[in-house]
CSV table of N, CA and C in Angstrom, one decimal:
chain,number,residue,atom,x,y,z
Y,1,MET,N,-23.0,45.8,-189.1
Y,1,MET,CA,-22.2,45.0,-188.7
Y,1,MET,C,-21.0,45.6,-187.9
Y,2,ARG,N,-20.9,46.9,-187.7
Y,2,ARG,CA,-20.1,47.5,-187.0
Y,2,ARG,C,-20.9,47.5,-185.4
Y,3,TYR,N,-22.0,47.8,-185.3
Y,3,TYR,CA,-22.4,47.7,-183.9
Y,3,TYR,C,-22.8,46.5,-183.3
Y,4,VAL,N,-22.7,45.6,-184.1
Y,4,VAL,CA,-23.0,44.3,-183.6
Y,4,VAL,C,-21.2,43.7,-183.1
Y,5,LEU,N,-20.1,44.2,-183.9
Y,5,LEU,CA,-19.0,44.0,-183.7
Y,5,LEU,C,-18.7,44.7,-182.0
Y,6,LEU,N,-19.2,46.0,-182.2
Y,6,LEU,CA,-19.1,46.7,-180.6
Y,6,LEU,C,-19.8,46.1,-179.8
Y,7,LEU,N,-21.1,45.4,-180.0
Y,7,LEU,CA,-21.7,44.5,-178.8
Y,7,LEU,C,-20.8,43.3,-178.4
Y,8,ILE,N,-20.2,42.8,-179.2
Y,8,ILE,CA,-19.5,41.7,-178.8
Y,8,ILE,C,-18.3,42.1,-178.1
Y,9,SER,N,-17.6,43.2,-178.3
Y,9,SER,CA,-16.9,43.5,-177.9
Y,9,SER,C,-16.7,43.8,-176.2
Y,10,LEU,N,-18.1,44.6,-176.5
Y,10,LEU,CA,-18.7,45.5,-175.2
Y,10,LEU,C,-18.9,44.1,-174.2
Y,11,THR,N,-19.3,43.2,-174.7
Y,11,THR,CA,-20.1,41.7,-173.6
Y,11,THR,C,-18.5,41.1,-173.1
Y,12,PHE,N,-17.6,41.2,-174.0
Y,12,PHE,CA,-16.4,40.4,-173.7
Y,12,PHE,C,-15.4,41.3,-173.0
Y,13,PHE,N,-15.7,42.5,-172.8
Y,13,PHE,CA,-15.2,43.5,-171.6
Y,13,PHE,C,-15.5,43.2,-170.3
Y,14,LEU,N,-16.9,43.4,-170.2
Y,14,LEU,CA,-17.9,43.2,-169.1
Y,14,LEU,C,-17.4,42.3,-168.7
Y,15,SER,N,-17.6,40.9,-169.3
Y,15,SER,CA,-17.6,39.6,-168.6
Y,15,SER,C,-16.1,39.4,-167.9
Y,16,ALA,N,-15.2,39.8,-168.7
Y,16,ALA,CA,-13.8,39.6,-168.2
Y,16,ALA,C,-13.4,40.1,-167.0
Y,17,SER,N,-13.8,41.6,-166.8
Y,17,SER,CA,-13.8,42.6,-166.0
Y,17,SER,C,-14.8,42.1,-164.3
Y,18,CYS,N,-15.9,41.4,-164.8
Y,18,CYS,CA,-16.5,41.0,-163.6
Y,18,CYS,C,-16.1,39.6,-162.8
Y,19,GLY,N,-15.6,39.1,-163.6
Y,19,GLY,CA,-14.9,37.6,-162.9
Y,19,GLY,C,-13.8,37.9,-161.7
Y,20,THR,N,-14.4,38.4,-160.5
Y,20,THR,CA,-13.3,38.4,-159.1
Y,20,THR,C,-13.3,37.2,-158.8
Y,21,SER,N,-12.3,36.7,-158.6
Y,21,SER,CA,-12.6,35.1,-157.9
Y,21,SER,C,-12.5,35.1,-156.4
Y,22,THR,N,-13.3,34.3,-155.6
Y,22,THR,CA,-13.2,34.4,-154.2
Y,22,THR,C,-11.9,34.5,-153.7
Y,23,SER,N,-10.6,34.0,-154.1
Y,23,SER,CA,-9.7,34.3,-153.3
Y,23,SER,C,-8.9,35.5,-153.7
Y,24,SER,N,-9.7,36.4,-154.4
Y,24,SER,CA,-9.3,37.4,-155.0
Y,24,SER,C,-10.0,38.5,-153.7
Y,25,ILE,N,-11.6,38.2,-153.6
Y,25,ILE,CA,-12.2,39.2,-152.5
Y,25,ILE,C,-11.6,38.8,-151.3
Y,26,ASP,N,-11.4,37.3,-150.6
Y,26,ASP,CA,-10.6,37.4,-149.7
Y,26,ASP,C,-8.9,38.0,-149.3
Y,27,LYS,N,-8.4,38.4,-150.4
Y,27,LYS,CA,-7.3,39.3,-150.6
Y,27,LYS,C,-7.3,40.6,-150.2
Y,28,ILE,N,-8.6,40.9,-150.6
Y,28,ILE,CA,-8.7,42.3,-151.0
Y,28,ILE,C,-9.5,42.5,-149.2
Y,29,GLN,N,-10.2,41.7,-148.7
Y,29,GLN,CA,-11.0,41.5,-147.2
Y,29,GLN,C,-9.7,41.5,-146.3
Y,30,GLU,N,-8.4,40.9,-146.6
Y,30,GLU,CA,-7.2,40.7,-145.5
Y,30,GLU,C,-6.5,41.9,-145.4
Y,31,ARG,N,-6.5,42.7,-146.7
Y,31,ARG,CA,-5.9,43.5,-146.8
Y,31,ARG,C,-6.3,44.6,-146.2
Y,32,LEU,N,-7.6,44.8,-146.2
Y,32,LEU,CA,-8.4,46.0,-145.4
Y,32,LEU,C,-8.4,45.8,-143.8
Y,33,ASN,N,-8.6,44.5,-143.4
Y,33,ASN,CA,-8.3,44.2,-142.1
Y,33,ASN,C,-6.8,44.6,-141.6
Y,34,GLU,N,-5.9,44.7,-142.2
Y,34,GLU,CA,-4.6,44.8,-142.0
Y,34,GLU,C,-4.6,46.5,-141.5
Y,35,ASN,N,-5.0,47.0,-142.8
Y,35,ASN,CA,-5.1,48.5,-142.9
Y,35,ASN,C,-5.8,49.2,-141.6
Y,36,ALA,N,-6.8,49.0,-141.4
Y,36,ALA,CA,-8.0,49.2,-140.5
Y,36,ALA,C,-7.3,48.7,-139.3
Y,37,CYS,N,-6.4,47.7,-138.9
Y,37,CYS,CA,-5.7,47.1,-137.6
Y,37,CYS,C,-4.6,48.3,-137.4
Y,38,ARG,N,-3.9,48.7,-138.8
Y,38,ARG,CA,-2.5,49.6,-138.6
Y,38,ARG,C,-3.2,51.0,-138.2
Y,39,ILE,N,-4.5,51.1,-138.8
Y,39,ILE,CA,-4.9,52.7,-138.4
Y,39,ILE,C,-5.3,53.2,-136.8
Y,40,ASN,N,-5.9,51.5,-136.1
Y,40,ASN,CA,-6.1,51.9,-134.9
Y,40,ASN,C,-5.2,51.7,-133.5
Y,41,ARG,N,-4.2,50.9,-134.4
Y,41,ARG,CA,-2.7,50.8,-133.4
Y,41,ARG,C,-2.0,52.4,-133.5
Y,42,GLU,N,-2.1,52.8,-134.5
Y,42,GLU,CA,-1.5,54.2,-134.3
Y,42,GLU,C,-2.3,55.2,-133.9
Y,43,GLU,N,-3.4,55.1,-134.0
Y,43,GLU,CA,-4.3,56.1,-132.8
Y,43,GLU,C,-4.0,55.9,-131.8
Y,44,LEU,N,-3.8,54.4,-131.5
Y,44,LEU,CA,-3.8,53.9,-130.0
Y,44,LEU,C,-2.3,54.3,-129.4
Y,45,ILE,N,-1.3,54.6,-130.1
Y,45,ILE,CA,0.0,55.1,-129.8
Y,45,ILE,C,-0.1,56.6,-129.9
Y,46,PHE,N,-0.7,57.3,-130.6
Y,46,PHE,CA,-0.9,58.5,-130.3
Y,46,PHE,C,-1.7,59.3,-129.3
Y,47,GLN,N,-2.5,58.2,-128.6
Y,47,GLN,CA,-3.2,58.9,-127.5
Y,47,GLN,C,-2.4,58.1,-126.1
Y,48,ILE,N,-1.6,57.2,-126.3
Y,48,ILE,CA,-0.6,56.7,-125.3
Y,48,ILE,C,0.5,58.1,-125.2
Y,49,ARG,N,0.6,58.1,-126.5
Y,49,ARG,CA,1.8,59.7,-126.0
Y,49,ARG,C,1.3,60.9,-125.6
Y,50,GLU,N,0.2,61.3,-125.8
Y,50,GLU,CA,-0.5,62.3,-125.4
Y,50,GLU,C,-0.9,61.9,-124.0
Y,51,LEU,N,-1.2,61.0,-123.2
Y,51,LEU,CA,-1.4,60.6,-122.1
Y,51,LEU,C,0.0,60.9,-121.1
Y,52,GLU,N,1.0,60.2,-122.0
Y,52,GLU,CA,2.2,60.3,-121.1
Y,52,GLU,C,2.3,61.7,-121.1
Y,53,TYR,N,2.2,62.8,-122.0
Y,53,TYR,CA,3.1,64.0,-122.1
Y,53,TYR,C,2.1,65.0,-121.0
Y,54,ARG,N,1.2,64.7,-120.7
Y,54,ARG,CA,0.1,65.2,-119.7
Y,54,ARG,C,0.3,64.4,-118.3
Y,55,GLN,N,0.3,63.4,-118.5
Y,55,GLN,CA,1.2,63.0,-116.9
Y,55,GLN,C,2.5,63.2,-116.4
Y,56,ASP,N,3.3,63.1,-117.6
Y,56,ASP,CA,4.4,63.5,-117.4
Y,56,ASP,C,5.4,61.8,-116.8
Y,57,THR,N,5.1,60.8,-117.8
Y,57,THR,CA,5.3,59.7,-117.5
Y,57,THR,C,5.9,58.7,-118.9
Y,58,THR,N,6.0,57.3,-118.6
Y,58,THR,CA,6.2,56.6,-119.5
Y,58,THR,C,5.7,55.3,-119.0
Y,59,PHE,N,4.4,54.6,-120.1
Y,59,PHE,CA,3.9,53.5,-119.5
Y,59,PHE,C,4.3,52.4,-120.2
Y,60,THR,N,4.5,51.2,-119.3
Y,60,THR,CA,5.6,50.2,-119.9
Y,60,THR,C,3.8,48.8,-120.1
Y,61,GLU,N,2.9,49.4,-120.1
Y,61,GLU,CA,1.7,48.8,-120.3
Y,61,GLU,C,0.5,49.6,-120.8
Y,62,ILE,N,-0.2,49.0,-121.5
Y,62,ILE,CA,-1.5,50.0,-122.1
Y,62,ILE,C,-1.9,50.2,-121.2
Y,63,PRO,N,-2.5,51.9,-120.8
Y,63,PRO,CA,-3.1,52.2,-119.8
Y,63,PRO,C,-4.8,52.4,-120.5
Y,64,GLN,N,-5.4,51.0,-120.1
Y,64,GLN,CA,-6.7,50.5,-120.5
Y,64,GLN,C,-7.6,51.3,-120.0
Y,65,SER,N,-7.5,51.7,-118.7
Y,65,SER,CA,-8.2,52.6,-117.9
Y,65,SER,C,-9.0,54.4,-118.3
Y,66,PHE,N,-7.6,54.5,-119.3
Y,66,PHE,CA,-7.7,55.9,-119.8
Y,66,PHE,C,-7.9,56.0,-121.3
Y,67,LEU,N,-8.2,55.2,-121.9
Y,67,LEU,CA,-8.5,55.0,-123.2
Y,67,LEU,C,-9.7,54.1,-123.4
Y,68,ASN,N,-10.3,54.5,-124.7
Y,68,ASN,CA,-11.4,54.4,-125.3
Y,68,ASN,C,-11.4,52.5,-125.6
Y,69,ASP,N,-12.5,52.1,-125.4
Y,69,ASP,CA,-12.4,50.4,-125.3
Y,69,ASP,C,-11.7,50.3,-126.8
Y,70,SER,N,-12.6,51.2,-127.9
Y,70,SER,CA,-12.3,50.5,-129.2
Y,70,SER,C,-10.9,50.8,-129.9
Y,71,LEU,N,-10.2,51.4,-129.2
Y,71,LEU,CA,-8.7,51.6,-129.2
Y,71,LEU,C,-7.5,50.3,-128.8
Y,72,LEU,N,-8.4,49.4,-128.1
Y,72,LEU,CA,-7.4,48.3,-127.4
Y,72,LEU,C,-7.7,47.2,-128.1
Y,73,LEU,N,-8.6,47.2,-129.0
Y,73,LEU,CA,-8.9,45.9,-129.6
Y,73,LEU,C,-8.5,45.8,-130.9
Y,74,CYS,N,-8.2,44.9,-131.7
Y,74,CYS,CA,-8.2,44.9,-133.2
Y,74,CYS,C,-9.6,44.9,-133.9
Y,75,PRO,N,-9.9,45.8,-134.8
Y,75,PRO,CA,-11.0,46.2,-135.3
Y,75,PRO,C,-11.6,44.9,-136.2
Y,76,ALA,N,-10.6,44.1,-136.5
Y,76,ALA,CA,-11.4,43.0,-137.3
Y,76,ALA,C,-11.5,41.4,-136.4
Y,77,THR,N,-10.8,41.5,-135.3
Y,77,THR,CA,-11.0,40.0,-134.7
Y,77,THR,C,-11.6,40.4,-133.3
Y,78,ASP,N,-11.2,41.4,-132.9
Y,78,ASP,CA,-11.6,42.1,-131.4
Y,78,ASP,C,-10.8,41.5,-129.9
Y,79,GLN,N,-9.4,41.0,-131.0
Y,79,GLN,CA,-8.4,40.8,-129.6
Y,79,GLN,C,-7.8,41.7,-129.2
Y,80,PRO,N,-7.3,41.6,-128.0
Y,80,PRO,CA,-6.4,42.6,-127.6
Y,80,PRO,C,-5.1,43.0,-127.7
Y,81,TYR,N,-4.9,44.3,-128.1
Y,81,TYR,CA,-3.5,44.4,-128.5
Y,81,TYR,C,-2.4,44.3,-127.4
Y,82,LEU,N,-1.5,43.8,-127.4
Y,82,LEU,CA,-0.2,43.7,-126.4
Y,82,LEU,C,0.7,44.7,-126.9
Y,83,MET,N,1.5,45.3,-125.7
Y,83,MET,CA,2.3,46.1,-125.6
Y,83,MET,C,3.8,45.4,-125.2
Y,84,ILE,N,4.8,45.2,-126.0
Y,84,ILE,CA,6.0,44.7,-125.5
Y,84,ILE,C,7.1,45.6,-125.3
Y,85,VAL,N,7.4,45.8,-124.2
Y,85,VAL,CA,8.6,46.9,-123.9
Y,85,VAL,C,10.0,46.2,-123.9
Y,86,ASN,N,11.2,46.5,-125.1
Y,86,ASN,CA,12.2,46.1,-124.9
Y,86,ASN,C,13.2,47.2,-124.7
Y,87,GLY,N,13.8,47.6,-123.5
Y,87,GLY,CA,14.6,48.8,-123.3
Y,87,GLY,C,13.7,49.9,-123.4
Y,88,ASN,N,14.0,50.8,-124.1
Y,88,ASN,CA,13.3,52.1,-124.2
Y,88,ASN,C,12.2,51.7,-125.5
Y,89,ASP,N,12.6,50.8,-126.4
Y,89,ASP,CA,11.4,50.5,-127.2
Y,89,ASP,C,10.6,49.9,-126.9
Y,90,ARG,N,9.2,50.6,-127.4
Y,90,ARG,CA,8.2,49.7,-127.3
Y,90,ARG,C,7.1,49.1,-128.4
Y,91,THR,N,6.5,48.5,-128.5
Y,91,THR,CA,5.8,48.1,-129.5
Y,91,THR,C,4.2,47.3,-129.2
Y,92,ILE,N,3.2,48.0,-130.1
Y,92,ILE,CA,1.9,47.7,-129.7
Y,92,ILE,C,2.0,46.1,-131.1
Y,93,ARG,N,1.4,45.2,-130.7
Y,93,ARG,CA,1.4,44.1,-131.7
Y,93,ARG,C,0.2,43.6,-131.6
Y,94,CYS,N,-0.6,43.1,-133.1
Y,94,CYS,CA,-1.8,42.7,-133.1
Y,94,CYS,C,-1.5,41.2,-132.8
Y,95,PRO,N,-2.6,40.5,-131.8
Y,95,PRO,CA,-2.4,39.4,-131.6
Y,95,PRO,C,-2.7,38.1,-133.1
Y,96,SER,N,-3.6,38.9,-134.2
Y,96,SER,CA,-3.8,38.6,-135.1
Y,96,SER,C,-3.0,38.4,-135.9
Y,97,GLY,N,-2.2,39.2,-136.3
Y,97,GLY,CA,-1.1,38.8,-137.3
Y,97,GLY,C,-1.4,39.7,-138.0
Y,98,HIS,N,-2.0,40.9,-137.6
Y,98,HIS,CA,-1.9,42.1,-138.6
Y,98,HIS,C,-1.1,43.1,-138.7
Y,99,GLY,N,0.1,42.8,-137.8
Y,99,GLY,CA,1.7,43.6,-137.9
Y,99,GLY,C,1.6,44.3,-136.3
Y,100,GLU,N,2.5,45.0,-136.4
Y,100,GLU,CA,3.2,45.8,-135.1
Y,100,GLU,C,3.5,47.5,-135.5
Y,101,SER,N,3.1,48.2,-134.4
Y,101,SER,CA,3.9,49.5,-134.2
Y,101,SER,C,4.6,49.8,-133.2
Y,102,SER,N,5.6,50.4,-133.6
Y,102,SER,CA,6.6,50.8,-132.9
Y,102,SER,C,6.6,52.3,-132.5
Y,103,PHE,N,7.2,52.5,-131.2
Y,103,PHE,CA,7.3,53.9,-130.7
Y,103,PHE,C,8.2,53.9,-129.2
């Protein structure tokens, strides 16, 4: 009898934990896309700052010819990043809505 109750409890637990809905999976995928995009933007900023240091300059546009092509695009949608300059503030923005990173 004890084993039957254990088996029923185990079956109930497994069926409840495996019921991930499609909307939950979509939310997880969107969060993964946002994180991948943020990591890529931060690496792009790092590479731009390194170029600026070596060339003793400040870029007002993304220096595409000096950078790896994979850094120039959102990894989730392959849309090119935008650099927005406002005075001394510069921002790399994802056109897909995954956020922005300032430097």
